[in-house]
Coordinates of N, CA and C in Angstrom, one line a residue:
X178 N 115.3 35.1 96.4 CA 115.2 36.2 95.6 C 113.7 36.8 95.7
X179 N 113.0 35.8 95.3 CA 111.5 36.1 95.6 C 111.1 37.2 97.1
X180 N 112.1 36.6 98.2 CA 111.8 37.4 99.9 C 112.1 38.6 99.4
X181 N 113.4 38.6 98.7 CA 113.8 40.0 99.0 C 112.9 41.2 98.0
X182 N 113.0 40.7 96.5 CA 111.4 41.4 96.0 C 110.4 41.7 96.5
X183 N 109.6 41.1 97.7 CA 108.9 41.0 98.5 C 109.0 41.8 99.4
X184 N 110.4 42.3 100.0 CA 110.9 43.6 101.1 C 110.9 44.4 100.8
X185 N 111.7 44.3 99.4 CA 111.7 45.6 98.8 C 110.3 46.2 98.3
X186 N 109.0 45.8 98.0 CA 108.0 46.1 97.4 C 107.3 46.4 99.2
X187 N 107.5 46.1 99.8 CA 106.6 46.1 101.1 C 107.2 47.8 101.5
X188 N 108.6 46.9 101.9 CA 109.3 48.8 102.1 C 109.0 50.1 101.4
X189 N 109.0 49.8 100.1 CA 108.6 50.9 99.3 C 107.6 51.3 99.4
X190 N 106.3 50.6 99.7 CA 105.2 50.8 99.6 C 105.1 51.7 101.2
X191 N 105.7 51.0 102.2 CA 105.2 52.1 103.7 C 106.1 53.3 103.5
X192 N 107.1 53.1 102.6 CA 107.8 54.5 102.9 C 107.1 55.7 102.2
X193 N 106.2 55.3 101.1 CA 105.6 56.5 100.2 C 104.4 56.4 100.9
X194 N 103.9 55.8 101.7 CA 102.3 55.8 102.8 C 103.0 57.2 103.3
X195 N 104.0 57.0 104.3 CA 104.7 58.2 105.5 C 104.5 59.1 104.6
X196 N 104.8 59.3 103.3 CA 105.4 60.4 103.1 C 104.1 61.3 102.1
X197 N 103.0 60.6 102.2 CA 101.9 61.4 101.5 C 101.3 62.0 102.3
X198 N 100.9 63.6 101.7 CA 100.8 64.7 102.6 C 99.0 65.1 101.7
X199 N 98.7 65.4 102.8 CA 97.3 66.1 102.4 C 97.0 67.7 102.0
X200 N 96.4 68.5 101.3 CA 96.4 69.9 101.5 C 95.3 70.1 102.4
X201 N 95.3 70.9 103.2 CA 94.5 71.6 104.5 C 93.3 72.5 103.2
X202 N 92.3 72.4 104.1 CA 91.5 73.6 103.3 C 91.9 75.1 104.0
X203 N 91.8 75.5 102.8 CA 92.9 76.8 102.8 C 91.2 77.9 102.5
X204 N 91.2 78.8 103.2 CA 90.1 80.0 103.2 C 90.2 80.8 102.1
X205 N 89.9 80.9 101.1 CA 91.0 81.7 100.3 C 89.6 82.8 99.6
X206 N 89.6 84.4 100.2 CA 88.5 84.9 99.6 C 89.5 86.1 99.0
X207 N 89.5 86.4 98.1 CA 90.1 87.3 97.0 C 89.3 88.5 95.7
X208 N 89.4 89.5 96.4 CA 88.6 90.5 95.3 C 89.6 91.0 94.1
X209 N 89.2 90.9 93.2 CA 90.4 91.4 92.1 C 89.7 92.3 91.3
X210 N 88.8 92.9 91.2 CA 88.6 94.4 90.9 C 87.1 94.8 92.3
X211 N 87.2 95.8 92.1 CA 88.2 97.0 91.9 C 89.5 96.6 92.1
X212 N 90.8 97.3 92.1 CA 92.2 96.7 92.1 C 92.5 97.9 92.8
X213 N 91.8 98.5 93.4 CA 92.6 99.8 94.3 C 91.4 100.1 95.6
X214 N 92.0 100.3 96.6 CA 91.3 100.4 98.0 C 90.7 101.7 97.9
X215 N 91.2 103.0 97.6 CA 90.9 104.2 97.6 C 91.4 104.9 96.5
X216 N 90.1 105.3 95.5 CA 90.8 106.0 94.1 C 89.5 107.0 94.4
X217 N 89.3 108.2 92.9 CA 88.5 108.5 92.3 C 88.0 108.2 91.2
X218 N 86.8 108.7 90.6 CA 86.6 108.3 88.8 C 85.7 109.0 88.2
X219 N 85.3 108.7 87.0 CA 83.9 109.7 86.3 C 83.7 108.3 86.1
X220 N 83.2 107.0 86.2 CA 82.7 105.9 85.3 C 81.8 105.5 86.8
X221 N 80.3 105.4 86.1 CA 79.6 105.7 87.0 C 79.2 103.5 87.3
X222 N 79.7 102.7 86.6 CA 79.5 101.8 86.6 C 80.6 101.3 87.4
X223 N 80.4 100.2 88.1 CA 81.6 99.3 89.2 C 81.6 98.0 89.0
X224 N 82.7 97.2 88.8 CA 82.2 96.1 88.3 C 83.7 95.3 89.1
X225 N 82.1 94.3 90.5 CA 83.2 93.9 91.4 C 83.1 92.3 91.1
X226 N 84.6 91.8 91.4 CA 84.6 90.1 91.2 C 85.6 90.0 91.7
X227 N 85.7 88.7 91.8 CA 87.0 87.9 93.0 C 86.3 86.8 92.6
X228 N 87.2 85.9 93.9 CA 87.3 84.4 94.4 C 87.1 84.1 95.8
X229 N 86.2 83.0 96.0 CA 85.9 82.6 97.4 C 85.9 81.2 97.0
X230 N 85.1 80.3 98.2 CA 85.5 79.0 97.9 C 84.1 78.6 97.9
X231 N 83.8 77.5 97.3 CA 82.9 76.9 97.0 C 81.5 77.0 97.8
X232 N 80.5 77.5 97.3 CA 78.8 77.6 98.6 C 79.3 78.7 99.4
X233 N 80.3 79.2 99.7 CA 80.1 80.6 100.3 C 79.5 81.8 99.8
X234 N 78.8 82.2 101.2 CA 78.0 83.5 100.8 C 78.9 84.6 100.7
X235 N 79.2 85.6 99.7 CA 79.6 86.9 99.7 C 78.5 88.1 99.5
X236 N 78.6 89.1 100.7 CA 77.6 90.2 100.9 C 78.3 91.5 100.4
X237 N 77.7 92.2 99.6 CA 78.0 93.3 98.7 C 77.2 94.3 99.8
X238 N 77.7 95.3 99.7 CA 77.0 96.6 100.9 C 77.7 97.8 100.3
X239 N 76.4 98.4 99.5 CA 77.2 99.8 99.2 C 76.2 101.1 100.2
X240 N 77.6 101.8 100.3 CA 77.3 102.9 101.2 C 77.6 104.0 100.2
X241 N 76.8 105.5 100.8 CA 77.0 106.8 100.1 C 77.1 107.5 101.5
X242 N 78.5 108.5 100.8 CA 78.1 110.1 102.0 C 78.6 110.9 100.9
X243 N 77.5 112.4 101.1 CA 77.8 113.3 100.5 C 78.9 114.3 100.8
X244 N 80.2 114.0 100.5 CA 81.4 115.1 100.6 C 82.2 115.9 99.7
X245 N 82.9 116.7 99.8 CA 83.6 117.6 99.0 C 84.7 116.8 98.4
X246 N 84.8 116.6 96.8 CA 86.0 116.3 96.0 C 87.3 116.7 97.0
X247 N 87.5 118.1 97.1 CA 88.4 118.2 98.0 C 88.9 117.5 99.1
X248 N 87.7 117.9 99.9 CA 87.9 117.0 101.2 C 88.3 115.3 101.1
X249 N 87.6 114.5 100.1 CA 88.4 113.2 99.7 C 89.8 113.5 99.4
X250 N 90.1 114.1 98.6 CA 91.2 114.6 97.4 C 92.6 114.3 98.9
X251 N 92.1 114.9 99.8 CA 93.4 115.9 100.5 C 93.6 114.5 101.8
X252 N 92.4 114.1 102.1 CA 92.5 112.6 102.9 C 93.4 111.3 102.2
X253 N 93.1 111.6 100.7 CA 93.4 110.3 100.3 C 95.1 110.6 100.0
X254 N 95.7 112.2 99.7 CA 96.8 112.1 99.6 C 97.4 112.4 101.1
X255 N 96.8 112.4 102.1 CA 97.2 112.5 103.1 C 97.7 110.8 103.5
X256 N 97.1 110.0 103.7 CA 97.1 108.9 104.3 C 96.5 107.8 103.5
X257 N 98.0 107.5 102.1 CA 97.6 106.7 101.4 C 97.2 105.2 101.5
X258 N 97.3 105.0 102.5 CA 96.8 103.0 103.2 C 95.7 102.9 103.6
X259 N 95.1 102.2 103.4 CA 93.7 102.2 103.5 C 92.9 102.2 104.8
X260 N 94.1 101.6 105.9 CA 93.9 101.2 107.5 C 94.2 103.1 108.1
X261 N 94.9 103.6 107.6 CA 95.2 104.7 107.8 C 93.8 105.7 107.4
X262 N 93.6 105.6 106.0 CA 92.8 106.3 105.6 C 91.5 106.3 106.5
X263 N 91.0 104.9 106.4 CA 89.7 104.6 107.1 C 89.7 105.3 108.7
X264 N 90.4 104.6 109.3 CA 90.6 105.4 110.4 C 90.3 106.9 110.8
X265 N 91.6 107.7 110.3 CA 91.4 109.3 110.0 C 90.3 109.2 109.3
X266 N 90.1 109.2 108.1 CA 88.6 109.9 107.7 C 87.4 109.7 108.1
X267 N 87.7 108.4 108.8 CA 85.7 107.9 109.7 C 85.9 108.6 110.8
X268 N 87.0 109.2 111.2 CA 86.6 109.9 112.6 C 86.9 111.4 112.3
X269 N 87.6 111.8 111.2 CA 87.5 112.9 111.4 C 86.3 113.9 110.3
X270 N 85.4 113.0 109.6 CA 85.2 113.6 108.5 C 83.7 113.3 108.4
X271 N 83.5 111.2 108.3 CA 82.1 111.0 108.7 C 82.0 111.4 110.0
X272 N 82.6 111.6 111.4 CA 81.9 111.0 112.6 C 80.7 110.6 112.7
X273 N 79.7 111.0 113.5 CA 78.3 110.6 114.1 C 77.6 110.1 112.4
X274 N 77.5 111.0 111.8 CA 76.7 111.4 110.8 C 76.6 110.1 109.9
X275 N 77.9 109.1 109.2 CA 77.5 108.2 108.8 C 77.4 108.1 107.8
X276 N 77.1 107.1 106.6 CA 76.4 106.5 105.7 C 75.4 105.9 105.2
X277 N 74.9 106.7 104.2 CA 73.1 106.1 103.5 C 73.5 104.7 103.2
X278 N 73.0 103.7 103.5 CA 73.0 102.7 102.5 C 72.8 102.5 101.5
X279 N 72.5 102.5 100.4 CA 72.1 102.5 99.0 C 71.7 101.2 98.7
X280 N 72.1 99.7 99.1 CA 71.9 98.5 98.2 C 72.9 97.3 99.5
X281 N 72.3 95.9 99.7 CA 72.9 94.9 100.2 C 72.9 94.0 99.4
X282 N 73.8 93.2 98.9 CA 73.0 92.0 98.3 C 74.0 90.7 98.2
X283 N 73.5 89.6 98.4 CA 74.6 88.5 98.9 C 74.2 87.9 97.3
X284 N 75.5 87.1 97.5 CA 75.7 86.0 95.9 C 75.9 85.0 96.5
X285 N 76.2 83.7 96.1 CA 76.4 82.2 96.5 C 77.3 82.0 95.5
X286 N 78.2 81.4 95.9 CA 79.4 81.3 95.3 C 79.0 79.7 94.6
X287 N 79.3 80.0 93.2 CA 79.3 78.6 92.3 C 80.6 77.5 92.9
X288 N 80.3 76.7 91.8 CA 81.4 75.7 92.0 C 82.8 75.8 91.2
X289 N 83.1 76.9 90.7 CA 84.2 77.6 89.8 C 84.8 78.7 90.8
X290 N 83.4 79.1 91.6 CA 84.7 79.8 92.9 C 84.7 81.3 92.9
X291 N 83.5 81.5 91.9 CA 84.3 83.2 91.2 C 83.0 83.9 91.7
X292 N 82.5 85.3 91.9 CA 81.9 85.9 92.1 C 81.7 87.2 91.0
X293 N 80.6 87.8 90.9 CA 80.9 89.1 90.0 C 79.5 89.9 90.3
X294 N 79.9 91.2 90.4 CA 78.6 92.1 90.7 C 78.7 93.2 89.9
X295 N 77.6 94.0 89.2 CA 77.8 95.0 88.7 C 77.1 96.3 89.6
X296 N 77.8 97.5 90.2 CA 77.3 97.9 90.7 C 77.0 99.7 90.3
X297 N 75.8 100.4 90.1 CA 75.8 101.7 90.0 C 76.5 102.8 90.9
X298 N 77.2 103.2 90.8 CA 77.6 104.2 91.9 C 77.1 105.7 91.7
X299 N 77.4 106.4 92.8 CA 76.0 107.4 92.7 C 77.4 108.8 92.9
X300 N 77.1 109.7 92.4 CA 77.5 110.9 93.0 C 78.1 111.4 94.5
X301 N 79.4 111.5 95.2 CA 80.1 111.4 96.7 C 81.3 110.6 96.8
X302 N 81.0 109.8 97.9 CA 81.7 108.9 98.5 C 81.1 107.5 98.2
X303 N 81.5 106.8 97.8 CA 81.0 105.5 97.5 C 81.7 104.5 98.7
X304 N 80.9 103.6 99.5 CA 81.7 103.4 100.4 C 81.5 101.4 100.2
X305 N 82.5 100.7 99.1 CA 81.7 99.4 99.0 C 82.4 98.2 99.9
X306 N 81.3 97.4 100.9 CA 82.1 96.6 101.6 C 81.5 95.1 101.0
X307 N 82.6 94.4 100.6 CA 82.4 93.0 100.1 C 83.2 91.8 101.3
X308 N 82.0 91.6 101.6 CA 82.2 90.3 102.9 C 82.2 89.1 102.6
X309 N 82.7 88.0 103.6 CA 82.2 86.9 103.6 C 82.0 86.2 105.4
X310 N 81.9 85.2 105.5 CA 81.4 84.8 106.7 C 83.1 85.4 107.8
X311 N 84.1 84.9 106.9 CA 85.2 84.9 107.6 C 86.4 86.1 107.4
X312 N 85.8 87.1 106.2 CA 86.7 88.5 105.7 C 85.9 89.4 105.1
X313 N 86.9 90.5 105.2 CA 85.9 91.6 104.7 C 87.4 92.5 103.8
X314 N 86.5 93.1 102.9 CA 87.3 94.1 102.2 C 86.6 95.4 101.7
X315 N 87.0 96.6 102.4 CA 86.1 97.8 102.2 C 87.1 98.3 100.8
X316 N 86.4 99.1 100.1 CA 86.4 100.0 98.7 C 86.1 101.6 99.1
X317 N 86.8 102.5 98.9 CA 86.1 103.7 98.7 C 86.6 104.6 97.3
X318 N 85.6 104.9 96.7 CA 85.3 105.2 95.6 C 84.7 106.4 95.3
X319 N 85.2 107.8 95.3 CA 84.8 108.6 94.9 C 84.3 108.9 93.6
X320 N 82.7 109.2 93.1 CA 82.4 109.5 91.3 C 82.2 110.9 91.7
X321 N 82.8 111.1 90.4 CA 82.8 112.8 90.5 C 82.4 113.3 88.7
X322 N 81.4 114.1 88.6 CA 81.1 114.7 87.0 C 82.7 115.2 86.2
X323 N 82.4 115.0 85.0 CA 83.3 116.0 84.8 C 83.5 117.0 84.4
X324 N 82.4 118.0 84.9 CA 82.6 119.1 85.2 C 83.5 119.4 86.4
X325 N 82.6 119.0 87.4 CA 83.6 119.1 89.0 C 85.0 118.9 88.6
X326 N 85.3 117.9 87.9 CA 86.6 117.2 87.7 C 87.3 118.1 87.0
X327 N 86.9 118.9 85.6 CA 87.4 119.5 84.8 C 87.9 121.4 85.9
X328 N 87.0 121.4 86.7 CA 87.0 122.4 87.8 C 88.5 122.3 88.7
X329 N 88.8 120.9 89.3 CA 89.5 120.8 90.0 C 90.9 120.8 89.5
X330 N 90.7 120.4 88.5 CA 92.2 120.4 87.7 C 92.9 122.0 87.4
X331 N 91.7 122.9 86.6 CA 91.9 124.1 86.7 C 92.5 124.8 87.7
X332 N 91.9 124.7 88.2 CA 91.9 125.0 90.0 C 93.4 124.8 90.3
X333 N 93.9 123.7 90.1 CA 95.3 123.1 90.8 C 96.2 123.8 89.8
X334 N 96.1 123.2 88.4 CA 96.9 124.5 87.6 C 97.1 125.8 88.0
X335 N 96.2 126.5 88.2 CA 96.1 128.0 88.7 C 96.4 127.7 90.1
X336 N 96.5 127.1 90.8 CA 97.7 127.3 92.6 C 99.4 126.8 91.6
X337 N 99.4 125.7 91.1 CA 100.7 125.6 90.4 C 101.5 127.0 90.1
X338 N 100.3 127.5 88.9 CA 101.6 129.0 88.2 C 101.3 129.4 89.5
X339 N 100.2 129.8 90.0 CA 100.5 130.5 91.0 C 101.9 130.5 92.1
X340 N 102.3 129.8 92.2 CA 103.5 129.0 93.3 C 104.9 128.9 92.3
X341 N 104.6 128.9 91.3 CA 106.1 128.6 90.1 C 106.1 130.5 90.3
X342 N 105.0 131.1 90.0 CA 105.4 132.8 89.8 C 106.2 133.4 91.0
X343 N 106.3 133.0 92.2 CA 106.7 133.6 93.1 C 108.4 133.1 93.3

């Protein structure tokens, strides 16, 4: 009786050895606000945070170009995906000409994993790229007054009746 308690405890024991699995380290870098690739706003404050993994560096890089509401406005309902957007609008809109930098600045990621930056955005195109050694995720962010804002809306009402009158 004793042997067979003995097989059975031996057995059991190599069958749950086989069958224990390890988790792989998994890369896992995640921005969760902003929560949209390509918007506009009047809120002149940005307030970026996510998840990376432990002691990684993440690099904040904000960019400005000076362009027309419109000119954003008509790109972004043109080619609402970001890969699409970026594309068409860096070649047809920045070309040569480019982006000011405005600010770089890297964080070190704690031991909780989280990241958080508050950032000023300025009047244009706000162009924010949040890196890490191994991903990247671009932001574009149009701030616009709201005056301009209150202008454009007008503006679109008056093409509306205009277009319903005919």
């Amino acid at each position: 009786m004793k042997k067979k308690v003995l097989i059975f405890i031996l057995c059991l024991f190599i069958f749950t050895i086989g069958s224990s699995s390890f988790a792989k380290d998994a890369y896992v870098f995640k921005v969760t606000k902003p929560d949209q690739d390509i918007y506009s706003t009047i809120d002149e404050a940005l307030f970026i945070n996510g998840s990376a993994p432990k002691n990684a560096n993440v690099e904040i890089k904000h960019y400005l170009k000076d362009i027309s509401f419109k000119d954003f406005e008509s790109y972004k309902d043109k080619y609402p995906k970001l890969d699409d957007f970026k594309k068409h609008f860096e070649e047809e809109v920045i070309k040569d000409d480019g982006y000011e930098e405005l600010s770089k600045t890297s964080i070190s990621v704690g031991s909780l994993g989280i990241f958080s930056k508050k950032l000023s955005l300025m009047n244009g195109l706000n162009k924010i790229v949040v890196s890490t050694a191994k991903s990247e995720k671009v932001f574009y962010i149009y701030l616009t007054d709201t005056d301009k804002l209150s202008e454009s809306i007008t503006l679109m009402k008056t093409i509306d009746l205009i277009k319903n009158l005919r």
